[in-house]
Amino acid sequence: MGRNVFRRRAPVEPGPRKGRMLLVSTIFALGLCALMLRAWDLQVRKHDHYVARSEGQHRSMVTLRASRGAIHDRNGRELALSAMVPSIFAVPAKVNDADVARLAPEVARILDVDVETVRRRLSTDKQFVWLKRHVAPKRAAQIEALGHPGLQLRDEPRRFYPNRALAGALLGFAGIDGAGLEGIERDFDRYLQGRTYTFDAVRDASGRRAMPEGVLPVDQLSGYTLGLTIDARIQQIAEDALTAQVEEMKAKGGVVVVLEPGSGDILALAQTPRFDPNHFREAEPGDWRLRAITDVLEPGSTIKPLLIAAAIDAGKTTADAIWNGHYGRLKIGSKTITDVHGEKTLTTLEIIQKSSNVGAAQVGQRLGKEAWYSYLRAYGFGETTGLGLRGEQRGMLSSPKRWGIIHLATLSYGYALSVTPLQMARATAVIANDGVLMRTRLVRAVVGARGETIEAFPARPLRRVVSTAAARAAKQGMVMVTSEGGTGRRARVPGYTVAGKTGTAHKVDPVLGGYDKSKYRSSFTGFVPAEDPRLVIYVMVDEPTEARYGGVVAAPIFRTIARESLPYLGVEATTAFTGSLDEDDDWEEVAEGIDPQARPWWFEEAVLSGAPSHMVVPDLKGQALAEVMARAGESKLQVRVSGSGLVVSQTPQAGSLLPPDGAISVALAMPGTPPPARDPEGDR
């Protein structure tokens, strides 16, 4: 029988070997418990923590901002657009100390930045730092050639203005991060700004990202295109004509507004000095101020056609009525109103042709202050034009309750009220448009990337101001201005009938509290062709020194713009030109009454009553705090200040009347940054 090897022959007594096995078993049991405890800790208690870490290592959230929308003129020409350009950034974690010492000088040389700034940024403990944004492709290629993993490139959208300074103050500019900061770029930013979207992305071991769910099409992300009423060609003509004449007259500056009277469309807003938004950091805030809507002025004699149309509409006179010219001197109250060329008698339309202050004062007296105030409001004075641009001024038109007999007289020939150039052009368009005021339009439509219209802004009449007959009578008087014997002969355009009105006004000196007899604003407003107006053009030249009358200084600018724009618009010449364009006429032949009565009426009123006088609020925009305080000291003004840098806004607006106990509030900001919040107390 075989032996049973499994049968124990004798009991084994406990000994040292069995104790070691027990110890090892215990250790293994404790280790197993520890592993189970650790597994529970990792998989149960810290589950959410490690899931989040895993997501952070392999998945990431990517935020994208699409390109900003373009700005086009009325014919589709690009005025502002965005293009992708390289920007340079660093990943400091991949740059050791030796690399910093070697790379910093080379990177600083290529990017033309301070070497210490580069060294500091490369040495930081951040995961991402910009070295320079929006660099030239050549510089980006040089950085890429260095071949260091800590130096990388990223394409970003950058704003370009391909026409340089063309309409620069109107367009404004956008900052490096794509936000509009001034002009149309700022005020229509809600349409132009590209949308921001966030996506889930998966990252592989090499750090490359993929978007498994895909991204939205670019046309759903990009900003909308803004279609303006501006015509780039007419804008260029206006800017060139204005710049040339301002230089010839050695003037301080100037403004031109070109409108289409039938629609209210703005075809050009020109000013000088010009401003190139591509280099906005090199400019002062005053350079990018849109003067056509922010600057206020007394219109002077350019208001006379509006007065005559109102008086005819109200039934107070007729176009062929005869007025006493008083040989150029008329005493009203304690004041004597004068004309350059004294006349024994004048017809109503000759008051416009010869720019007679004496005649205008009599028409104003017959019309009456309440009626004249109502017409001025109907023409659009004392209110903004509704363009949607920040900084637009209302001008100043006081209540008729404050008018005396002399106040009504001066208001009849364009003093004692203030208007913007755009308001004056819009009021002239009422005469051109047979008495109807149109809504002034700057943006025609907002268009999506697929060409669909997002929002449209159709032309729209606002109200009838005067009758068709009254408007056409005033139009006839304006045609006489550019005919033989008129003050605006230099505005004539061969082949076309021109209707216009000259204006020359003394400037107010806020320090003196009155008019500066050595400083003028010369202006001309009109439309062409007179029979079927296509263009309304308002011109203002600030402080010319070679001449002063509007017929000499501003009328030639009107002529140049009209002469070059009408053929471009396809308007055929219909009139045989038989006169002369000789500009060597005696200036006195085109002289007009410049009669501000020595001081503004509100100043005289205060002096006569013994009360402290009001003051015209000076324009402080773009000035440093030291300059503001110096001017305040000279004028004895109270000033409230908020922020630091340069003045970006002020309350009350420039040109307003400041009571003796009033104060000016100014908000300061560094160039390129939004202004600080307005002080509620300062607006009261």
XYZ file of C-alpha atoms in Angstrom:
684
model
C 0.000 0.000 0.000
C 1.374 3.364 -0.978
C 2.408 5.958 1.529
C 0.033 8.918 2.236
C 2.315 11.845 1.970
C -0.336 14.272 3.207
C -0.839 12.592 6.504
C 0.900 14.354 9.357
C 2.958 11.914 11.236
C 3.534 14.084 14.274
C 2.195 17.394 15.572
C 4.372 20.460 14.846
C 5.136 22.518 17.841
C 5.077 26.306 17.602
C 8.454 27.797 17.002
C 10.388 30.706 15.549
C 9.412 29.969 11.896
C 5.694 30.158 12.587
C 6.098 33.523 14.362
C 7.815 35.016 11.344
C 4.957 33.928 9.100
C 2.428 35.513 11.403
C 4.348 38.780 11.359
C 4.595 38.824 7.580
C 0.895 38.020 7.274
C 0.036 40.857 9.603
C 2.183 43.301 7.652
C 0.572 42.270 4.370
C -2.870 42.628 5.923
C -2.078 46.116 7.185
C -0.658 47.111 3.787
C -3.771 45.843 2.083
C -5.894 47.883 4.464
C -3.772 50.951 3.766
C -4.130 50.450 0.017
C -7.859 50.068 0.349
C -8.022 53.172 2.519
C -5.914 55.119 0.002
C -8.051 53.879 -2.865
C -11.146 55.026 -1.017
C -9.535 58.366 -0.345
C -8.604 58.861 -4.002
C -11.713 57.455 -5.606
C -14.371 58.545 -3.152
C -13.337 61.372 -0.856
C -11.134 63.248 -3.395
C -12.976 62.149 -6.507
C -14.112 65.643 -7.558
C -10.688 67.145 -6.945
C -8.844 64.714 -9.229
C -11.508 64.804 -11.898
C -11.040 68.577 -12.023
C -7.251 68.169 -12.232
C -7.627 65.696 -15.028
C -9.929 68.034 -16.898
C -7.407 70.845 -16.413
C -4.592 68.742 -17.878
C -6.458 67.370 -20.864
C -9.317 69.793 -21.431
C -9.361 73.594 -21.506
C -11.767 76.425 -22.134
C -10.833 78.524 -25.169
C -12.176 82.084 -25.434
C -12.272 83.582 -28.918
C -13.122 87.097 -30.063
C -13.968 87.436 -33.728
C -12.805 90.270 -35.954
C -14.351 93.710 -35.661
C -16.801 94.702 -38.374
C -15.734 96.993 -41.212
C -16.882 100.548 -41.885
C -17.795 101.400 -45.492
C -18.747 104.592 -47.254
C -21.993 104.853 -49.245
C -20.356 103.167 -52.260
C -18.806 100.253 -50.353
C -15.313 101.721 -50.092
C -13.577 100.535 -46.928
C -12.914 103.282 -44.413
C -11.971 100.976 -41.515
C -11.199 97.253 -41.464
C -9.519 94.588 -39.341
C -6.661 92.309 -40.437
C -4.794 89.537 -38.619
C -1.272 90.498 -37.569
C 1.245 88.614 -35.367
C 1.775 89.357 -31.690
C 4.695 88.042 -29.623
C 4.265 86.423 -26.217
C 6.472 84.406 -23.869
C 6.012 81.311 -21.698
C 8.426 82.119 -18.823
C 8.244 78.542 -17.457
C 10.172 77.429 -20.541
C 12.859 80.108 -20.188
C 15.679 79.436 -17.697
C 18.034 82.028 -16.250
C 20.711 81.419 -18.850
C 18.140 81.851 -21.620
C 16.951 85.130 -20.100
C 20.449 86.576 -20.187
C 20.930 85.444 -23.791
C 17.488 86.189 -25.225
C 16.573 89.500 -23.594
C 18.980 91.745 -25.574
C 18.194 90.016 -28.862
C 14.418 90.148 -28.376
C 14.591 93.798 -27.281
C 16.562 94.684 -30.421
C 14.153 92.895 -32.772
C 10.996 94.292 -31.155
C 12.465 97.740 -30.455
C 11.516 97.685 -26.778
C 13.395 98.269 -23.543
C 15.752 95.390 -22.710
C 15.025 95.602 -18.978
C 11.324 95.263 -19.651
C 11.946 92.097 -21.693
C 14.271 90.657 -19.031
C 11.712 91.313 -16.305
C 8.887 89.686 -18.254
C 10.935 86.617 -19.142
C 11.903 86.161 -15.476
C 8.380 86.310 -14.061
C 6.619 83.254 -12.630
C 3.564 83.816 -14.826
C 2.515 81.264 -17.404
C 1.911 83.867 -20.117
C 3.227 87.388 -20.790
C 2.971 89.660 -23.806
C 6.263 90.942 -25.192
C 4.798 93.066 -27.984
C 1.474 93.051 -29.750
C 0.730 93.811 -33.390
C 4.225 93.607 -34.832
C 5.350 93.674 -38.433
C 5.624 90.245 -40.145
C 9.360 90.800 -40.617
C 9.894 91.187 -36.870
C 7.721 88.157 -36.157
C 9.833 86.068 -38.556
C 12.996 87.135 -36.753
C 11.561 86.088 -33.383
C 10.460 82.766 -34.844
C 13.958 82.232 -36.250
C 15.367 82.266 -32.714
C 13.734 78.851 -32.316
C 13.156 79.049 -28.566
C 10.034 77.266 -27.214
C 9.496 80.064 -24.686
C 8.939 82.618 -27.451
C 5.746 82.156 -29.430
C 3.508 83.986 -31.909
C -0.235 84.496 -31.983
C -2.259 86.165 -34.730
C -4.606 88.915 -33.521
C -6.971 91.274 -35.344
C -5.711 94.836 -35.712
C -7.701 97.879 -36.823
C -6.530 99.609 -39.998
C -7.696 102.818 -41.655
C -6.584 102.361 -45.263
C -7.278 105.970 -46.278
C -5.045 107.337 -43.519
C -6.412 110.691 -42.286
C -9.518 110.658 -44.490
C -12.491 111.330 -42.183
C -10.205 110.459 -39.273
C -11.989 112.530 -36.630
C -15.344 111.114 -37.727
C -14.219 107.481 -37.713
C -12.345 107.734 -34.408
C -10.299 104.683 -33.498
C -10.326 101.307 -31.742
C -7.811 100.184 -29.126
C -5.412 97.259 -29.214
C -8.032 94.933 -27.697
C -10.611 95.798 -30.343
C -12.842 98.119 -28.323
C -13.937 101.410 -29.898
C -12.476 104.400 -28.090
C -13.506 107.462 -30.105
C -15.817 108.583 -32.883
C -17.968 106.125 -34.823
C -15.767 103.274 -33.582
C -16.875 104.042 -30.020
C -20.450 105.201 -30.514
C -21.433 102.302 -32.786
C -19.298 99.737 -30.974
C -22.377 97.622 -30.217
C -22.596 96.801 -33.931
C -18.912 96.692 -34.824
C -17.581 94.628 -31.916
C -16.895 90.982 -32.754
C -18.681 88.528 -30.477
C -16.828 86.556 -27.801
C -17.436 82.787 -27.496
C -16.025 80.110 -25.161
C -15.386 76.524 -26.338
C -14.330 73.206 -24.755
C -10.979 72.032 -26.148
C -8.995 68.780 -25.703
C -5.214 69.015 -25.303
C -2.792 66.210 -26.196
C 0.586 65.428 -24.614
C 2.303 67.988 -26.868
C -0.061 70.737 -25.791
C -1.902 70.869 -29.098
C -5.598 71.686 -28.892
C -8.540 70.201 -30.714
C -12.189 71.143 -30.547
C -14.192 67.937 -30.821
C -17.509 69.753 -30.931
C -16.325 72.176 -33.616
C -16.726 75.968 -33.633
C -19.376 78.318 -34.913
C -18.913 79.702 -38.433
C -16.970 82.963 -38.511
C -19.938 84.845 -39.961
C -21.785 84.211 -36.712
C -18.926 85.678 -34.703
C -17.696 88.695 -36.670
C -18.905 92.221 -36.001
C -21.381 93.807 -38.374
C -20.419 96.102 -41.219
C -21.465 99.727 -40.861
C -22.608 101.410 -44.076
C -22.204 105.193 -43.799
C -23.731 107.977 -45.854
C -20.254 109.486 -46.279
C -18.909 109.577 -49.832
C -15.151 109.022 -49.657
C -14.529 110.923 -52.881
C -16.449 114.018 -51.767
C -14.821 113.744 -48.340
C -11.402 113.828 -50.008
C -12.375 116.814 -52.168
C -13.653 118.712 -49.128
C -10.577 117.990 -47.020
C -8.157 119.008 -49.774
C -10.024 122.237 -50.575
C -10.297 123.207 -46.919
C -6.653 122.452 -46.134
C -5.372 124.448 -49.108
C -7.431 127.541 -48.263
C -6.654 127.408 -44.538
C -2.953 127.351 -45.386
C -3.322 130.201 -47.869
C -5.260 132.336 -45.389
C -2.913 131.365 -42.525
C -5.931 130.422 -40.458
C -6.162 128.454 -37.241
C -8.383 125.770 -38.767
C -11.682 125.130 -40.449
C -14.723 122.889 -40.887
C -16.763 121.762 -43.909
C -20.135 119.974 -43.871
C -21.608 118.550 -47.089
C -25.222 117.326 -47.065
C -27.628 115.833 -49.559
C -30.717 118.005 -48.945
C -33.356 115.619 -50.248
C -32.365 112.784 -47.909
C -30.519 114.541 -45.086
C -27.480 112.326 -45.759
C -24.097 113.619 -44.626
C -21.700 113.243 -47.550
C -18.622 114.776 -45.903
C -17.454 116.128 -42.550
C -14.041 117.683 -43.112
C -11.825 119.592 -40.731
C -8.288 120.801 -40.394
C -5.852 120.056 -38.856
C -6.381 116.457 -39.954
C -6.096 113.393 -37.751
C -4.796 109.938 -38.751
C -6.441 107.259 -36.551
C -3.701 104.770 -37.478
C -1.417 106.782 -35.189
C -3.857 107.962 -32.539
C -1.306 107.532 -29.744
C 0.786 110.289 -31.286
C -2.113 112.776 -31.333
C -3.631 115.039 -28.704
C -7.300 114.660 -27.676
C -8.098 117.945 -29.377
C -6.930 116.504 -32.704
C -9.604 113.825 -32.801
C -12.492 116.063 -31.683
C -15.183 116.126 -34.407
C -15.535 119.888 -34.678
C -18.641 119.815 -36.869
C -20.688 118.681 -33.853
C -18.608 119.706 -30.823
C -17.655 123.315 -31.649
C -20.222 126.075 -31.313
C -20.139 129.499 -32.931
C -22.286 132.519 -33.652
C -23.535 132.065 -37.229
C -23.436 135.726 -38.197
C -24.996 136.735 -41.504
C -25.504 133.158 -42.710
C -28.718 133.212 -40.686
C -30.335 135.999 -42.750
C -31.939 133.728 -45.407
C -33.573 131.782 -42.577
C -34.958 135.016 -41.129
C -36.343 136.193 -44.475
C -37.970 132.804 -45.161
C -39.567 132.866 -41.700
C -40.897 136.423 -42.138
C -42.375 135.622 -45.552
C -43.890 132.385 -44.207
C -45.451 134.285 -41.291
C -46.967 136.822 -43.680
C -44.957 139.723 -42.232
C -43.371 140.719 -45.536
C -43.053 139.784 -49.179
C -40.046 139.139 -51.388
C -40.409 142.477 -53.204
C -41.288 144.665 -50.206
C -39.257 147.881 -49.846
C -37.366 148.621 -46.634
C -35.697 151.804 -45.454
C -31.938 151.320 -45.620
C -31.286 154.320 -43.324
C -28.078 154.821 -45.279
C -26.446 152.022 -43.293
C -27.085 153.346 -39.756
C -30.073 152.478 -37.590
C -30.424 153.345 -33.912
C -32.285 150.787 -31.806
C -32.540 151.681 -28.162
C -29.141 152.968 -27.105
C -27.301 151.084 -29.891
C -26.560 151.984 -33.476
C -26.570 149.147 -36.015
C -24.390 149.700 -39.063
C -23.822 148.315 -42.559
C -20.602 148.423 -44.556
C -22.478 149.715 -47.616
C -25.202 152.158 -46.688
C -28.352 151.990 -48.828
C -31.301 154.368 -49.004
C -33.769 151.560 -49.684
C -33.628 147.760 -49.874
C -35.983 145.076 -51.070
C -36.493 142.063 -48.843
C -34.269 139.900 -51.034
C -31.594 142.602 -51.246
C -31.247 142.306 -47.471
C -29.866 138.839 -48.189
C -27.867 139.896 -51.251
C -26.138 142.858 -49.602
C -26.041 141.246 -46.151
C -27.674 144.237 -44.505
C -27.774 144.224 -40.720
C -30.030 147.294 -40.776
C -32.549 145.512 -42.981
C -32.383 142.246 -40.997
C -32.981 144.086 -37.714
C -36.147 145.679 -39.129
C -37.418 142.334 -40.431
C -36.776 140.813 -37.026
C -38.724 143.572 -35.298
C -41.701 143.010 -37.579
C -41.574 139.233 -37.107
C -41.426 139.530 -33.313
C -39.359 137.716 -30.734
C -41.814 134.902 -29.957
C -42.269 134.032 -33.624
C -38.548 134.282 -34.436
C -37.717 132.021 -31.490
C -40.287 129.448 -32.696
C -38.806 129.433 -36.193
C -35.258 129.104 -34.865
C -36.353 126.063 -32.885
C -38.129 124.656 -35.945
C -34.917 125.040 -37.983
C -33.273 122.761 -35.397
C -31.290 125.217 -33.277
C -31.069 124.501 -29.562
C -31.239 120.712 -30.082
C -28.904 117.978 -31.251
C -29.272 116.500 -34.718
C -29.657 112.949 -33.381
C -26.641 111.403 -35.116
C -25.909 109.154 -32.154
C -22.402 110.549 -31.657
C -21.265 111.471 -28.177
C -20.118 115.022 -27.610
C -22.627 116.650 -29.966
C -23.569 120.088 -28.670
C -27.002 121.700 -28.675
C -25.694 125.221 -28.974
C -27.269 128.094 -27.076
C -30.647 129.682 -27.788
C -32.052 131.613 -24.860
C -35.726 132.043 -24.051
C -37.445 134.999 -25.765
C -38.514 136.173 -22.321
C -34.924 137.355 -21.892
C -34.822 139.239 -25.187
C -34.994 142.990 -25.287
C -35.312 145.177 -28.364
C -31.572 145.132 -29.058
C -31.397 141.392 -28.415
C -34.017 140.726 -31.084
C -32.050 142.906 -33.506
C -28.732 141.127 -32.979
C -30.407 137.727 -33.144
C -31.774 138.745 -36.539
C -28.306 138.940 -38.037
C -26.733 135.969 -36.264
C -25.381 137.118 -32.912
C -26.411 136.179 -29.346
C -27.004 132.526 -30.230
C -24.566 129.700 -30.848
C -24.867 126.777 -33.251
C -22.726 123.923 -34.489
C -21.565 123.754 -38.131
C -23.797 120.721 -38.672
C -26.846 122.566 -37.308
C -26.141 125.441 -39.690
C -25.824 123.110 -42.685
C -29.053 121.331 -41.734
C -30.924 124.637 -41.466
C -29.616 125.694 -44.895
C -30.889 122.379 -46.261
C -34.404 123.427 -45.187
C -34.296 126.247 -47.760
C -32.838 123.913 -50.390
C -35.507 121.287 -49.659
C -38.464 123.672 -50.141
C -39.004 124.236 -46.434
C -38.859 120.659 -45.099
C -36.389 119.595 -42.385
C -35.021 116.092 -42.933
C -33.575 113.850 -40.250
C -29.815 114.124 -40.517
C -28.428 110.696 -41.385
C -24.886 109.348 -40.973
C -25.472 105.558 -41.001
C -27.553 104.031 -43.780
C -27.586 100.404 -42.642
C -25.941 97.751 -40.494
C -25.086 94.658 -42.564
C -24.189 91.111 -41.502
C -21.370 88.964 -42.927
C -23.750 87.272 -45.381
C -24.992 90.604 -46.696
C -28.255 90.579 -44.778
C -29.511 93.871 -43.358
C -29.423 93.809 -39.568
C -30.839 97.308 -39.116
C -31.717 100.061 -41.586
C -32.004 103.800 -41.066
C -34.189 105.189 -43.865
C -34.364 108.863 -44.788
C -37.209 110.554 -42.976
C -38.670 114.086 -42.961
C -39.050 115.583 -39.494
C -41.278 118.627 -40.063
C -42.152 121.453 -42.387
C -40.497 124.641 -41.183
C -41.624 127.188 -43.789
C -43.850 127.031 -46.840
C -42.513 126.093 -50.252
C -43.147 129.649 -51.480
C -41.212 131.180 -48.572
C -38.292 128.790 -49.050
C -38.118 129.537 -52.779
C -38.179 133.282 -52.151
C -35.228 132.952 -49.752
C -33.530 130.732 -52.341
C -33.888 133.507 -54.911
C -32.234 135.930 -52.502
C -29.354 133.479 -52.006
C -28.887 133.248 -55.783
C -28.578 137.027 -55.805
C -25.735 136.728 -53.276
C -23.580 134.942 -55.865
C -24.608 137.249 -58.701
C -23.158 140.636 -59.618
C -23.584 142.973 -56.665
C -23.665 140.136 -54.113
C -21.138 139.326 -51.389
C -20.599 135.701 -52.479
C -19.468 136.030 -56.083
C -16.400 133.878 -55.496
C -18.662 130.893 -54.817
C -19.915 130.780 -58.414
C -19.392 127.521 -60.294
C -19.249 127.629 -64.122
C -22.285 125.897 -65.596
C -24.380 125.854 -62.415
C -26.566 128.301 -60.537
C -25.328 128.721 -56.970
C -27.424 129.850 -54.003
C -25.445 130.942 -50.980
C -24.859 133.325 -48.122
C -21.662 134.739 -46.686
C -21.013 135.286 -43.009
C -18.322 137.031 -40.989
C -18.458 137.165 -37.198
C -16.172 138.370 -34.454
C -15.072 135.699 -31.979
C -15.957 135.967 -28.325
C -13.067 136.262 -25.903
C -14.149 134.515 -22.659
C -11.479 136.341 -20.663
C -12.482 139.811 -21.823
C -16.172 138.981 -21.604
C -16.733 140.446 -25.051
C -15.780 140.261 -28.721
C -12.193 140.249 -29.909
C -12.056 142.753 -32.768
C -8.968 141.076 -34.257
C -10.316 137.506 -34.510
C -12.980 136.329 -36.948
C -14.829 133.289 -38.148
C -15.473 133.500 -41.877
C -18.222 131.316 -43.287
C -20.255 130.503 -46.369
C -23.336 128.333 -46.636
C -25.215 127.427 -49.791
C -26.448 124.797 -52.225
C -26.047 123.863 -55.876
C -27.618 123.613 -58.417
C -30.102 126.150 -57.100
C -32.954 124.845 -59.306
C -32.603 121.226 -58.121
C -30.193 121.162 -55.159
C -27.914 118.136 -54.916
C -25.357 119.478 -52.451
C -25.618 121.703 -49.388
C -22.167 122.904 -48.358
C -21.324 124.817 -45.192
C -17.794 126.191 -44.774
C -16.241 127.860 -41.719
C -12.650 129.099 -41.465
C -11.408 129.932 -37.977
C -9.234 133.011 -37.440
C -8.008 133.751 -40.969
C -5.268 136.381 -41.022
C -4.829 137.175 -44.732
C -8.486 138.241 -45.170
C -11.624 138.178 -43.059
C -14.837 138.318 -45.108
C -16.712 135.083 -45.761
C -17.006 135.964 -49.437
C -13.205 136.031 -49.753
C -12.141 133.335 -47.296
C -14.874 130.661 -47.285
C -16.678 131.059 -50.635
C -13.716 129.747 -52.725
C -13.771 126.515 -50.707
C -17.461 126.088 -51.543
C -16.698 126.645 -55.221
C -13.882 124.077 -55.317
C -15.956 121.397 -53.609
C -18.992 122.000 -55.829
C -16.950 122.235 -59.037
C -15.298 118.856 -58.454
C -18.219 117.018 -56.832
C -21.035 117.804 -59.257
C -19.469 116.080 -62.308
C -18.528 113.152 -60.079
C -22.205 112.851 -59.088
C -23.242 113.028 -62.739
C -24.969 116.414 -62.427
C -24.864 118.044 -65.843
C -24.169 121.732 -66.242
C -27.273 123.643 -67.343
C -26.332 127.314 -67.117
C -24.128 129.334 -69.407
C -21.613 131.168 -67.249
C -21.176 134.772 -68.416
C -19.588 136.363 -65.370
C -16.030 136.513 -64.154
C -14.180 134.339 -61.669
C -11.500 136.964 -61.176
C -10.455 136.833 -57.545
C -8.691 140.190 -57.665
C -11.912 142.047 -56.878
C -11.697 144.760 -54.277
C -12.399 143.083 -50.958
C -14.612 145.965 -49.918
C -16.987 145.037 -52.740
C -17.775 141.771 -50.980
C -17.672 143.235 -47.472
C -20.621 142.640 -45.190
C -21.859 143.991 -41.918
C -19.918 142.745 -38.887
C -21.793 144.344 -36.031
C -21.668 142.463 -32.739
C -22.467 145.649 -30.751
C -19.046 145.571 -29.059
C -20.072 143.028 -26.415
C -22.580 140.159 -26.237
C -26.069 141.318 -25.259
C -26.043 139.198 -22.128
C -22.864 140.969 -20.972
C -24.355 144.396 -21.650
C -27.527 143.422 -19.794
C -25.524 142.483 -16.728
C -23.478 145.699 -16.842
C -26.553 147.907 -17.197
C -28.253 146.224 -14.255
C -25.137 146.416 -12.097
C -25.054 142.632 -11.681
C -21.965 140.453 -12.196
C -21.811 139.440 -15.862
C -22.299 136.012 -17.354
C -19.357 134.456 -19.137
C -18.959 132.342 -22.233
C -17.673 128.908 -21.230
C -14.253 128.331 -22.865
C -13.367 125.104 -24.665
C -11.097 123.173 -22.282
C -11.064 119.804 -24.051
C -7.617 118.311 -24.631
C -5.934 120.601 -22.088
C -3.850 119.544 -19.107
C -4.963 120.397 -15.581
C -2.313 123.120 -15.261
C -3.671 124.878 -18.368
C -7.244 124.561 -17.094
C -6.381 126.115 -13.748
C -4.397 128.896 -15.409
C -7.365 129.846 -17.610
C -9.703 129.545 -14.638
C -7.499 131.950 -12.697
C -7.521 134.483 -15.526
C -11.285 134.277 -15.920
C -12.055 133.887 -12.203
C -13.892 130.656 -12.879
C -14.776 127.966 -10.383
C -13.657 124.537 -11.593
C -14.544 121.060 -10.319
C -12.058 118.383 -11.416
C -12.363 114.592 -11.608
C -9.801 112.123 -12.928
C -6.275 112.810 -14.142
C -4.603 113.363 -17.491
C -6.191 115.603 -20.151
C -9.703 117.059 -20.273
C -12.043 114.724 -22.192
C -15.388 116.297 -21.273
C -16.726 119.423 -19.625
C -20.013 120.700 -18.255
C -21.406 123.171 -19.277
C -20.407 122.808 -22.914
C -18.107 125.278 -24.632
C -19.961 128.376 -25.798
C -22.649 128.178 -23.104
C -23.368 131.053 -20.745
C -22.067 130.586 -17.218
C -23.879 132.518 -14.467
C -21.730 134.536 -12.056
C -22.128 131.905 -9.345
C -21.700 128.939 -11.701
C -18.856 126.433 -11.940
C -17.355 124.306 -14.691
C -16.933 120.553 -14.157
C -14.150 118.895 -16.127
C -13.419 115.167 -16.434
C -9.829 114.159 -17.131
C -8.474 110.869 -18.478
C -5.288 109.569 -20.029
C -5.316 109.475 -23.862
C -6.867 106.260 -25.185
C -8.822 105.497 -22.002
C -12.550 106.028 -21.407
C -13.466 109.171 -19.429
C -14.336 108.831 -15.742
C -17.941 108.742 -14.645
C -19.637 112.105 -14.739
C -20.199 114.008 -11.519
C -23.961 114.282 -11.014
C -23.487 117.506 -9.087
C -21.580 118.990 -11.990
C -24.543 118.619 -14.341
C -26.910 120.635 -12.268
